[in-house]
Amino acid sequence: FLGRGRYIWHEFFPYLQHNLGVVFTIWAPVVMVVYFMDTQIWYAIFSTVCGGVNGAFSRLGEIRTLGMLRSRFEAIPKAFGKNLVPTHRGEPKRHEQDDRTSLMEKKFSYIWNAFISSLREEDLISNSERDLLVVPSSVGDTSVTQWPPFLLASKIPMALDIAKSVKKRDEELLRRIKQDPYTYYAVIECYETLLDILYSLIAETSDMKVVDRIRESLEESIHNQSLVRDFRLDELHLLSDKFNKLLSLLLEIEQEGNDTAKMTQIANLLQDTMEIITQDIMKNGQGILKDENRESQLFANINLESIKDEAWREKCVRLRLLLTTKESAIYVPINLEARRRMTFFANSLFMKMPRAPQVSSMMSFSVLTPYFKEEVLFSAEDLHKKNEDGISILFYLQKIYPDEWKNFFERIRPKDEESRKSMMDEISRWASYRGQTAKTGKVTNSTERPKLDPKDEFLKARMEDISLWASYRGQTLTRTVRGMMYYRRALEIQCIQDKNAKLDHQRTNSSYQDGESVADMDLAIADIKFTYVVSCQVYGMQKVSKDAKEKARYLNILNLMMMYPSLRIAYIDEVEAPNKDGMTEKTYYSVLVKGVGDKYDEEIYRIKLPGKPTNIGEGKPENQNHAIIFTRGEALQVIDMNQDNYLEEAFKMRNVLEEFESTKYGKSKPTILGLREHIFTGSVSSLAWFMSNQETSFVTIGQRVLANPLKYVTL
């Protein structure tokens, strides 16, 4: 307790008779600090609750795991058709809804397969995982929907076990199979695809009659509900093994060419299969193979013309997967990043979003990336330069991305065994030469390193691939450019779908009558709707620099323009020229260039500047400002050099741009649109994981809460 008295230092209350003012003066700063801290805490709680509720109403968390993805996958094509497929004037009427549903499934399968292919190109999944995840291109060839094989994993072995246990009634067999819709889909598809493959192999009419009799007997038993009585279903596993061997031989012949020995094996397998069906499985099928007028042996002649068809081979691969895939396929893909992207893409299709317009009607937009002197592409020296702990970049990337490194080698690996062995020997020598042995993992002495021939083109090609693989996993310009160019690839695919949809409803189109190529039209429309400019501030100085590091950056940027012809590079050019007084002075220009041919850049525009732009402001903003004049379109997306993009997210750009024209905001339409950022380095360390979650907690959710009052749209 403070006693009453005169405080000489206190001038604010000269006639104070009580100590209230002193107490207030002493405690006010403390109370205010605590108050502000409490306000921040309460705001964090409020934004979390409000943002969570807002996200729930926006349907942001319906699919969070692979199990939820499998359970909801049947509804994904419908959600895709509702949001990502634009409407056309000639929409089907109500009695044509079945055709429209089939069309939506075909469009979804095309987009889904493009997404899965991009995961394989990025080495997030292996070849076997890709085969399990894709939807067949021959969708619609069967009477049931053809789902990706990872949804049908182990369904055929499960159906065989069910058939083996049912002994009395067909109704029980059908009921147990239909308990799981995917089991029913797998059985029907397997039966119809198997018939299709058999009929394509048959060359003789007598052989065709044998298959027809078996098929008619089976369908008659199903119609009469006497399948359990007429067939020994517990012997079906013998048939599954034979068909698996048959499909393996067919695929080997497709890869190696016609082989008489293998053709004989195929004929023997077909004969054994027919004997198993008619003698072991069918109770009354002994007379089907007896034909007194037969001149040759059963299946002596085989038609292998279908093997050359890629769609037919895809059917064989898919059927073999249905017959042999075990329970472990439900955990595909193994890579956590691939799982995250699959679940995020599938979940986003159920969000409330504006419907996508046609590509020709969408808003045009540009992407602008500022760049100064950051890494463009990791060179071989960069990858193997060791830090103070003796760890190189490549060694570190191999350890934190082991499955992607394995998938990368599978992708570049030659198909034939001899070339494959040669490649692995070269890679081992190369790794040893760089100071890391494959067996011991110890660093070798420089005097012990074997010398490699620098003219070895095979090793050189592999080193370029390895440099790209490592650069796509670092914060490099190469990674950013690849991600942003997914926008153009997505627009090309969507433009093709729009054109196909139009041709389905109206058969005349002047552009086609004029003889223009559909592919050229798609490329032209994509170029009109999308522009990508990288503002490389010192590109001109790097071009003439004598420093090896700067020259390498210039060449790498030039290679990016060769790799992506629609990429544009803007830079500030300094030119020394005499003025009116005869004095030499520097003149500054904003220059835009593009790649031409194999190794040249061509100037498109040159705009004179009043002075050096970076002298009047900060480097990065002014680097962007001088290049904005080269962007085109109604919207501009600004992307930092260390950011990435994905093909599946690029498919939704049409929906994103429609937010600017949405009528739900009234007259005050938004002018800024925010997209959540995924921190791709979050898996590197615990600190990176914490910072990644911090961005979600304090940025994404905060923007979602403040979006409506500030007219700031965040997705």
CSV table of C-alpha atoms in Angstrom, one decimal, residues 85-398:
chain,number,residue,atom,x,y,z
A,85,VAL,CA,-16.9,-28.8,-67.1
A,86,PRO,CA,-18.4,-25.7,-68.8
A,87,THR,CA,-21.9,-25.6,-70.1
A,88,HIS,CA,-22.6,-25.5,-73.8
A,89,ARG,CA,-25.6,-24.3,-75.8
A,90,GLY,CA,-26.4,-27.7,-77.1
A,91,GLU,CA,-26.6,-29.4,-73.6
A,92,PRO,CA,-28.3,-32.8,-73.7
A,93,LYS,CA,-31.9,-33.0,-72.7
A,94,ARG,CA,-33.3,-35.0,-69.8
A,95,HIS,CA,-33.7,-38.2,-71.8
A,96,GLU,CA,-30.0,-38.0,-72.8
A,97,GLN,CA,-28.7,-37.8,-69.2
A,98,ASP,CA,-27.1,-41.2,-69.4
A,99,ASP,CA,-25.1,-40.1,-72.4
A,100,ARG,CA,-24.1,-37.0,-70.5
A,101,THR,CA,-23.0,-39.0,-67.5
A,102,SER,CA,-20.8,-41.2,-69.8
A,103,LEU,CA,-19.4,-38.0,-71.3
A,104,MET,CA,-18.5,-36.6,-67.9
A,105,GLU,CA,-16.8,-39.8,-66.9
A,106,LYS,CA,-14.7,-39.7,-70.1
A,107,LYS,CA,-13.7,-36.1,-69.5
A,108,PHE,CA,-12.9,-36.8,-65.9
A,109,SER,CA,-10.8,-39.8,-66.8
A,110,TYR,CA,-8.8,-37.7,-69.3
A,111,ILE,CA,-8.1,-35.0,-66.6
A,112,TRP,CA,-7.4,-37.6,-63.9
A,113,ASN,CA,-5.0,-39.5,-66.1
A,114,ALA,CA,-3.2,-36.3,-67.0
A,115,PHE,CA,-2.8,-35.6,-63.3
A,116,ILE,CA,-1.5,-39.1,-62.6
A,117,SER,CA,0.9,-38.8,-65.5
A,118,SER,CA,2.3,-35.5,-64.0
A,119,LEU,CA,2.9,-37.3,-60.8
A,120,ARG,CA,4.9,-39.9,-62.7
A,121,GLU,CA,6.8,-37.3,-64.6
A,122,GLU,CA,7.7,-35.7,-61.2
A,123,ASP,CA,8.8,-39.1,-59.9
A,124,LEU,CA,6.4,-39.1,-57.1
A,125,ILE,CA,5.0,-42.5,-58.1
A,126,SER,CA,6.4,-45.5,-59.8
A,127,ASN,CA,5.3,-47.2,-63.1
A,128,SER,CA,3.4,-49.9,-61.2
A,129,GLU,CA,1.6,-47.2,-59.0
A,130,ARG,CA,0.8,-45.3,-62.2
A,131,ASP,CA,-0.9,-48.4,-63.7
A,132,LEU,CA,-2.9,-48.8,-60.5
A,133,LEU,CA,-4.1,-45.2,-60.4
A,134,VAL,CA,-5.0,-44.4,-64.0
A,135,VAL,CA,-8.5,-44.8,-65.4
A,136,PRO,CA,-8.5,-46.8,-68.7
A,137,SER,CA,-8.6,-44.8,-71.9
A,138,SER,CA,-11.1,-47.3,-73.3
A,139,VAL,CA,-13.7,-46.2,-70.7
A,140,GLY,CA,-17.2,-47.2,-71.8
A,141,ASP,CA,-16.2,-50.5,-73.4
A,142,THR,CA,-17.8,-52.4,-70.6
A,143,SER,CA,-21.4,-52.3,-69.2
A,144,VAL,CA,-20.1,-51.0,-65.8
A,145,THR,CA,-18.0,-48.0,-64.9
A,146,GLN,CA,-14.2,-48.8,-65.1
A,147,TRP,CA,-12.6,-47.4,-61.9
A,148,PRO,CA,-8.9,-47.1,-61.3
A,149,PRO,CA,-7.4,-50.5,-60.3
A,150,PHE,CA,-6.3,-49.2,-56.9
A,151,LEU,CA,-10.0,-49.1,-56.0
A,152,LEU,CA,-10.5,-52.7,-57.2
A,153,ALA,CA,-7.4,-54.1,-55.4
A,154,SER,CA,-7.9,-57.8,-54.3
A,155,LYS,CA,-11.6,-57.7,-55.4
A,156,ILE,CA,-11.3,-60.6,-57.9
A,157,PRO,CA,-9.4,-62.9,-55.3
A,158,MET,CA,-12.1,-61.9,-52.8
A,159,ALA,CA,-14.9,-62.8,-55.3
A,160,LEU,CA,-13.2,-66.2,-56.0
A,161,ASP,CA,-13.3,-66.9,-52.2
A,162,ILE,CA,-16.9,-65.9,-52.1
A,163,ALA,CA,-17.8,-68.2,-55.0
A,164,LYS,CA,-15.8,-71.1,-53.4
A,165,SER,CA,-17.8,-70.7,-50.1
A,166,VAL,CA,-21.3,-70.5,-51.7
A,167,LYS,CA,-22.7,-74.0,-52.4
A,168,LYS,CA,-26.5,-73.7,-52.7
A,169,ARG,CA,-28.2,-70.6,-54.1
A,170,ASP,CA,-27.3,-68.0,-56.8
A,171,GLU,CA,-29.2,-65.4,-54.8
A,172,GLU,CA,-26.7,-65.7,-51.9
A,173,LEU,CA,-23.7,-65.5,-54.3
A,174,LEU,CA,-25.1,-62.3,-56.0
A,175,ARG,CA,-26.0,-60.7,-52.6
A,176,ARG,CA,-22.5,-61.2,-51.2
A,177,ILE,CA,-20.8,-59.9,-54.3
A,178,LYS,CA,-23.0,-56.8,-54.4
A,179,GLN,CA,-22.3,-56.0,-50.8
A,180,ASP,CA,-19.2,-54.2,-52.1
A,181,PRO,CA,-20.0,-52.3,-55.3
A,182,TYR,CA,-16.4,-52.3,-56.4
A,183,THR,CA,-16.3,-56.2,-56.2
A,184,TYR,CA,-19.3,-56.3,-58.5
A,185,TYR,CA,-17.7,-53.8,-60.9
A,186,ALA,CA,-14.5,-55.8,-60.9
A,187,VAL,CA,-16.3,-59.1,-61.7
A,188,ILE,CA,-18.3,-57.7,-64.6
A,189,GLU,CA,-15.4,-55.9,-66.1
A,190,CYS,CA,-13.1,-58.9,-65.7
A,191,TYR,CA,-15.6,-61.1,-67.5
A,192,GLU,CA,-16.4,-58.7,-70.4
A,193,THR,CA,-12.7,-57.8,-70.9
A,194,LEU,CA,-11.7,-61.4,-70.9
A,195,LEU,CA,-14.2,-62.2,-73.6
A,196,ASP,CA,-13.1,-59.3,-75.7
A,197,ILE,CA,-9.4,-60.4,-75.5
A,198,LEU,CA,-10.3,-64.0,-76.4
A,199,TYR,CA,-12.4,-63.0,-79.4
A,200,SER,CA,-9.6,-60.8,-80.7
A,201,LEU,CA,-7.1,-63.8,-80.5
A,202,ILE,CA,-9.3,-66.3,-82.3
A,203,ALA,CA,-8.6,-66.8,-86.0
A,204,GLU,CA,-10.6,-69.9,-86.8
A,205,THR,CA,-14.4,-70.2,-87.0
A,206,SER,CA,-14.4,-73.5,-85.1
A,207,ASP,CA,-12.5,-71.9,-82.2
A,208,MET,CA,-15.0,-69.1,-82.2
A,209,LYS,CA,-17.8,-71.6,-81.8
A,210,VAL,CA,-16.2,-73.2,-78.7
A,211,VAL,CA,-16.0,-69.8,-77.0
A,212,ASP,CA,-19.6,-69.0,-78.0
A,213,ARG,CA,-20.9,-72.3,-76.5
A,214,ILE,CA,-19.1,-71.7,-73.2
A,215,ARG,CA,-20.4,-68.1,-73.1
A,216,GLU,CA,-24.0,-69.1,-73.9
A,217,SER,CA,-23.9,-71.9,-71.3
A,218,LEU,CA,-22.7,-69.4,-68.7
A,219,GLU,CA,-25.2,-66.7,-69.5
A,220,GLU,CA,-28.1,-69.3,-69.6
A,221,SER,CA,-27.1,-70.5,-66.1
A,222,ILE,CA,-27.0,-66.9,-64.8
A,223,HIS,CA,-30.5,-66.2,-66.4
A,224,ASN,CA,-31.9,-69.4,-64.9
A,225,GLN,CA,-30.2,-68.8,-61.5
A,226,SER,CA,-28.5,-72.2,-61.7
A,227,LEU,CA,-24.9,-71.1,-61.8
A,228,VAL,CA,-24.0,-72.7,-58.5
A,229,ARG,CA,-25.6,-76.0,-59.7
A,230,ASP,CA,-24.1,-76.1,-63.2
A,231,PHE,CA,-20.6,-74.9,-62.4
A,232,ARG,CA,-17.9,-76.0,-59.9
A,233,LEU,CA,-17.0,-72.5,-58.7
A,234,ASP,CA,-14.4,-73.7,-56.3
A,235,GLU,CA,-12.2,-74.5,-59.3
A,236,LEU,CA,-12.1,-71.0,-60.6
A,237,HIS,CA,-8.7,-70.2,-59.1
A,238,LEU,CA,-7.2,-72.6,-61.6
A,239,LEU,CA,-8.6,-70.5,-64.4
A,240,SER,CA,-7.3,-67.3,-62.8
A,241,ASP,CA,-3.7,-68.7,-62.8
A,242,LYS,CA,-3.9,-69.7,-66.5
A,243,PHE,CA,-5.2,-66.3,-67.6
A,244,ASN,CA,-2.5,-64.5,-65.6
A,245,LYS,CA,0.2,-66.5,-67.5
A,246,LEU,CA,-1.6,-65.9,-70.8
A,247,LEU,CA,-1.7,-62.1,-70.3
A,248,SER,CA,2.0,-62.1,-69.3
A,249,LEU,CA,3.0,-63.9,-72.5
A,250,LEU,CA,0.8,-61.6,-74.7
A,251,LEU,CA,2.5,-58.5,-73.2
A,252,GLU,CA,6.0,-60.0,-73.7
A,253,ILE,CA,5.3,-60.7,-77.4
A,254,GLU,CA,4.1,-57.1,-77.8
A,255,GLN,CA,7.4,-55.8,-76.5
A,256,GLU,CA,9.7,-58.3,-78.3
A,257,GLY,CA,7.9,-58.9,-81.5
A,258,ASN,CA,6.5,-62.2,-82.9
A,259,ASP,CA,8.1,-65.2,-81.3
A,260,THR,CA,7.2,-68.7,-82.5
A,261,ALA,CA,8.0,-70.3,-79.2
A,262,LYS,CA,5.9,-67.9,-77.3
A,263,MET,CA,3.0,-68.3,-79.8
A,264,THR,CA,3.2,-72.0,-79.2
A,265,GLN,CA,3.0,-71.4,-75.5
A,266,ILE,CA,0.0,-69.1,-75.9
A,267,ALA,CA,-1.8,-71.8,-78.0
A,268,ASN,CA,-1.1,-74.4,-75.3
A,269,LEU,CA,-2.3,-72.1,-72.6
A,270,LEU,CA,-5.6,-71.5,-74.5
A,271,GLN,CA,-6.1,-75.2,-75.0
A,272,ASP,CA,-5.4,-75.9,-71.3
A,273,THR,CA,-7.8,-73.1,-70.3
A,274,MET,CA,-10.6,-74.6,-72.5
A,275,GLU,CA,-10.1,-78.0,-71.0
A,276,ILE,CA,-10.2,-76.6,-67.4
A,277,ILE,CA,-13.4,-74.8,-68.2
A,278,THR,CA,-15.2,-77.6,-70.0
A,279,GLN,CA,-14.0,-80.5,-67.8
A,280,ASP,CA,-13.2,-79.2,-64.3
A,281,ILE,CA,-15.5,-76.2,-64.0
A,282,MET,CA,-18.6,-77.0,-66.1
A,283,LYS,CA,-20.5,-80.1,-65.0
A,284,ASN,CA,-22.0,-80.6,-68.4
A,285,GLY,CA,-19.4,-79.3,-70.7
A,286,GLN,CA,-17.6,-82.4,-71.9
A,287,GLY,CA,-19.1,-82.3,-75.4
A,288,ILE,CA,-18.2,-78.7,-76.2
A,289,LEU,CA,-14.6,-79.5,-77.4
A,290,LYS,CA,-15.7,-82.5,-79.5
A,291,ASP,CA,-16.0,-81.6,-83.2
A,292,GLU,CA,-15.7,-84.3,-85.8
A,293,ASN,CA,-15.3,-81.8,-88.6
A,294,ARG,CA,-12.3,-80.1,-87.1
A,295,GLU,CA,-9.4,-80.2,-89.4
A,296,SER,CA,-6.7,-78.8,-87.1
A,297,GLN,CA,-5.9,-78.7,-83.4
A,298,LEU,CA,-7.9,-76.3,-81.2
A,299,PHE,CA,-6.4,-72.8,-81.3
A,300,ALA,CA,-3.6,-73.8,-83.7
A,301,ASN,CA,-3.9,-70.5,-85.4
A,302,ILE,CA,-3.9,-67.3,-83.4
A,303,ASN,CA,-4.6,-63.8,-84.5
A,304,LEU,CA,-2.0,-61.4,-83.0
A,305,GLU,CA,-2.8,-58.3,-85.0
A,306,SER,CA,-4.5,-56.8,-81.9
A,307,ILE,CA,-1.2,-56.8,-80.0
A,308,LYS,CA,-0.1,-53.8,-82.0
A,309,ASP,CA,-3.0,-51.7,-80.7
A,310,GLU,CA,-2.0,-49.7,-77.6
A,311,ALA,CA,-5.6,-49.7,-76.2
A,312,TRP,CA,-5.7,-53.5,-76.5
A,313,ARG,CA,-2.4,-53.8,-74.6
A,314,GLU,CA,-3.8,-51.4,-71.9
A,315,LYS,CA,-6.7,-53.8,-71.5
A,316,CYS,CA,-4.3,-56.7,-71.0
A,317,VAL,CA,-2.3,-54.8,-68.4
A,318,ARG,CA,-5.5,-53.7,-66.5
A,319,LEU,CA,-7.0,-57.3,-66.6
A,320,ARG,CA,-3.7,-58.7,-65.2
A,321,LEU,CA,-3.8,-56.1,-62.4
A,322,LEU,CA,-7.4,-57.1,-61.6
A,323,LEU,CA,-6.4,-60.7,-61.4
A,324,THR,CA,-3.2,-60.4,-59.4
A,325,THR,CA,-3.4,-57.2,-57.3
A,326,LYS,CA,-3.2,-57.9,-53.6
A,327,GLU,CA,-4.4,-56.1,-50.5
A,328,SER,CA,-1.3,-53.9,-50.4
A,329,ALA,CA,-2.5,-51.9,-53.4
A,330,ILE,CA,-5.0,-50.0,-51.2
A,331,TYR,CA,-2.0,-48.1,-49.8
A,332,VAL,CA,-1.0,-46.8,-53.2
A,333,PRO,CA,0.6,-44.3,-53.6
A,334,ILE,CA,3.3,-44.7,-51.0
A,335,ASN,CA,4.8,-41.2,-51.4
A,336,LEU,CA,3.2,-38.8,-48.9
A,337,GLU,CA,3.4,-35.8,-51.2
A,338,ALA,CA,1.5,-37.7,-53.9
A,339,ARG,CA,-1.1,-38.7,-51.3
A,340,ARG,CA,-1.5,-35.1,-50.2
A,341,ARG,CA,-2.0,-33.8,-53.7
A,342,MET,CA,-4.5,-36.5,-54.6
A,343,THR,CA,-6.6,-35.9,-51.5
A,344,PHE,CA,-6.4,-32.1,-51.9
A,345,PHE,CA,-7.5,-32.2,-55.5
A,346,ALA,CA,-10.3,-34.6,-54.9
A,347,ASN,CA,-11.5,-32.6,-51.9
A,348,SER,CA,-11.4,-29.3,-53.8
A,349,LEU,CA,-13.8,-30.6,-56.3
A,350,PHE,CA,-16.6,-30.6,-53.7
A,351,MET,CA,-16.0,-26.9,-52.7
A,352,LYS,CA,-18.4,-24.2,-53.6
A,353,MET,CA,-16.9,-22.5,-56.6
A,354,PRO,CA,-18.1,-20.7,-59.7
A,355,ARG,CA,-18.6,-23.0,-62.7
A,356,ALA,CA,-15.7,-23.0,-65.2
A,357,PRO,CA,-16.4,-21.2,-68.5
A,358,GLN,CA,-15.0,-22.3,-71.8
A,359,VAL,CA,-11.4,-21.5,-72.4
A,360,SER,CA,-12.4,-19.1,-75.2
A,361,SER,CA,-14.6,-17.2,-72.8
A,362,MET,CA,-12.4,-17.2,-69.7
A,363,MET,CA,-10.5,-14.2,-68.4
A,364,SER,CA,-7.0,-13.9,-69.8
A,365,PHE,CA,-4.2,-13.7,-67.2
A,366,SER,CA,-0.5,-13.4,-66.8
A,367,VAL,CA,2.0,-14.7,-64.2
A,368,LEU,CA,5.0,-12.5,-63.2
A,369,THR,CA,8.0,-13.8,-61.4
A,370,PRO,CA,10.9,-11.6,-60.2
A,371,TYR,CA,14.4,-13.0,-60.4
A,372,PHE,CA,17.8,-11.6,-59.5
A,373,LYS,CA,20.8,-13.9,-59.0
A,374,GLU,CA,19.2,-17.0,-57.4
A,375,GLU,CA,20.0,-20.5,-58.5
A,376,VAL,CA,18.5,-21.5,-61.9
A,377,LEU,CA,19.7,-25.1,-62.2
A,378,PHE,CA,22.0,-27.1,-60.1
A,379,SER,CA,25.2,-28.1,-62.0
A,380,ALA,CA,27.2,-31.3,-61.4
A,381,GLU,CA,29.7,-29.2,-59.3
A,382,ASP,CA,26.9,-27.7,-57.2
A,383,LEU,CA,25.4,-31.1,-56.5
A,384,HIS,CA,28.6,-32.6,-55.3
A,385,LYS,CA,30.1,-29.6,-53.5
A,386,LYS,CA,30.3,-30.6,-49.8
A,387,ASN,CA,29.6,-28.3,-46.9
A,388,GLU,CA,31.5,-28.2,-43.7
A,389,ASP,CA,29.9,-31.4,-42.6
A,390,GLY,CA,31.0,-33.2,-45.7
A,391,ILE,CA,27.4,-33.5,-47.1
A,392,SER,CA,26.6,-32.7,-50.7
A,393,ILE,CA,23.3,-31.5,-52.1
A,394,LEU,CA,22.7,-34.6,-54.1
A,395,PHE,CA,23.5,-36.9,-51.2
A,396,TYR,CA,21.1,-34.9,-49.0
A,397,LEU,CA,18.3,-35.0,-51.5
A,398,GLN,CA,18.8,-38.8,-52.0
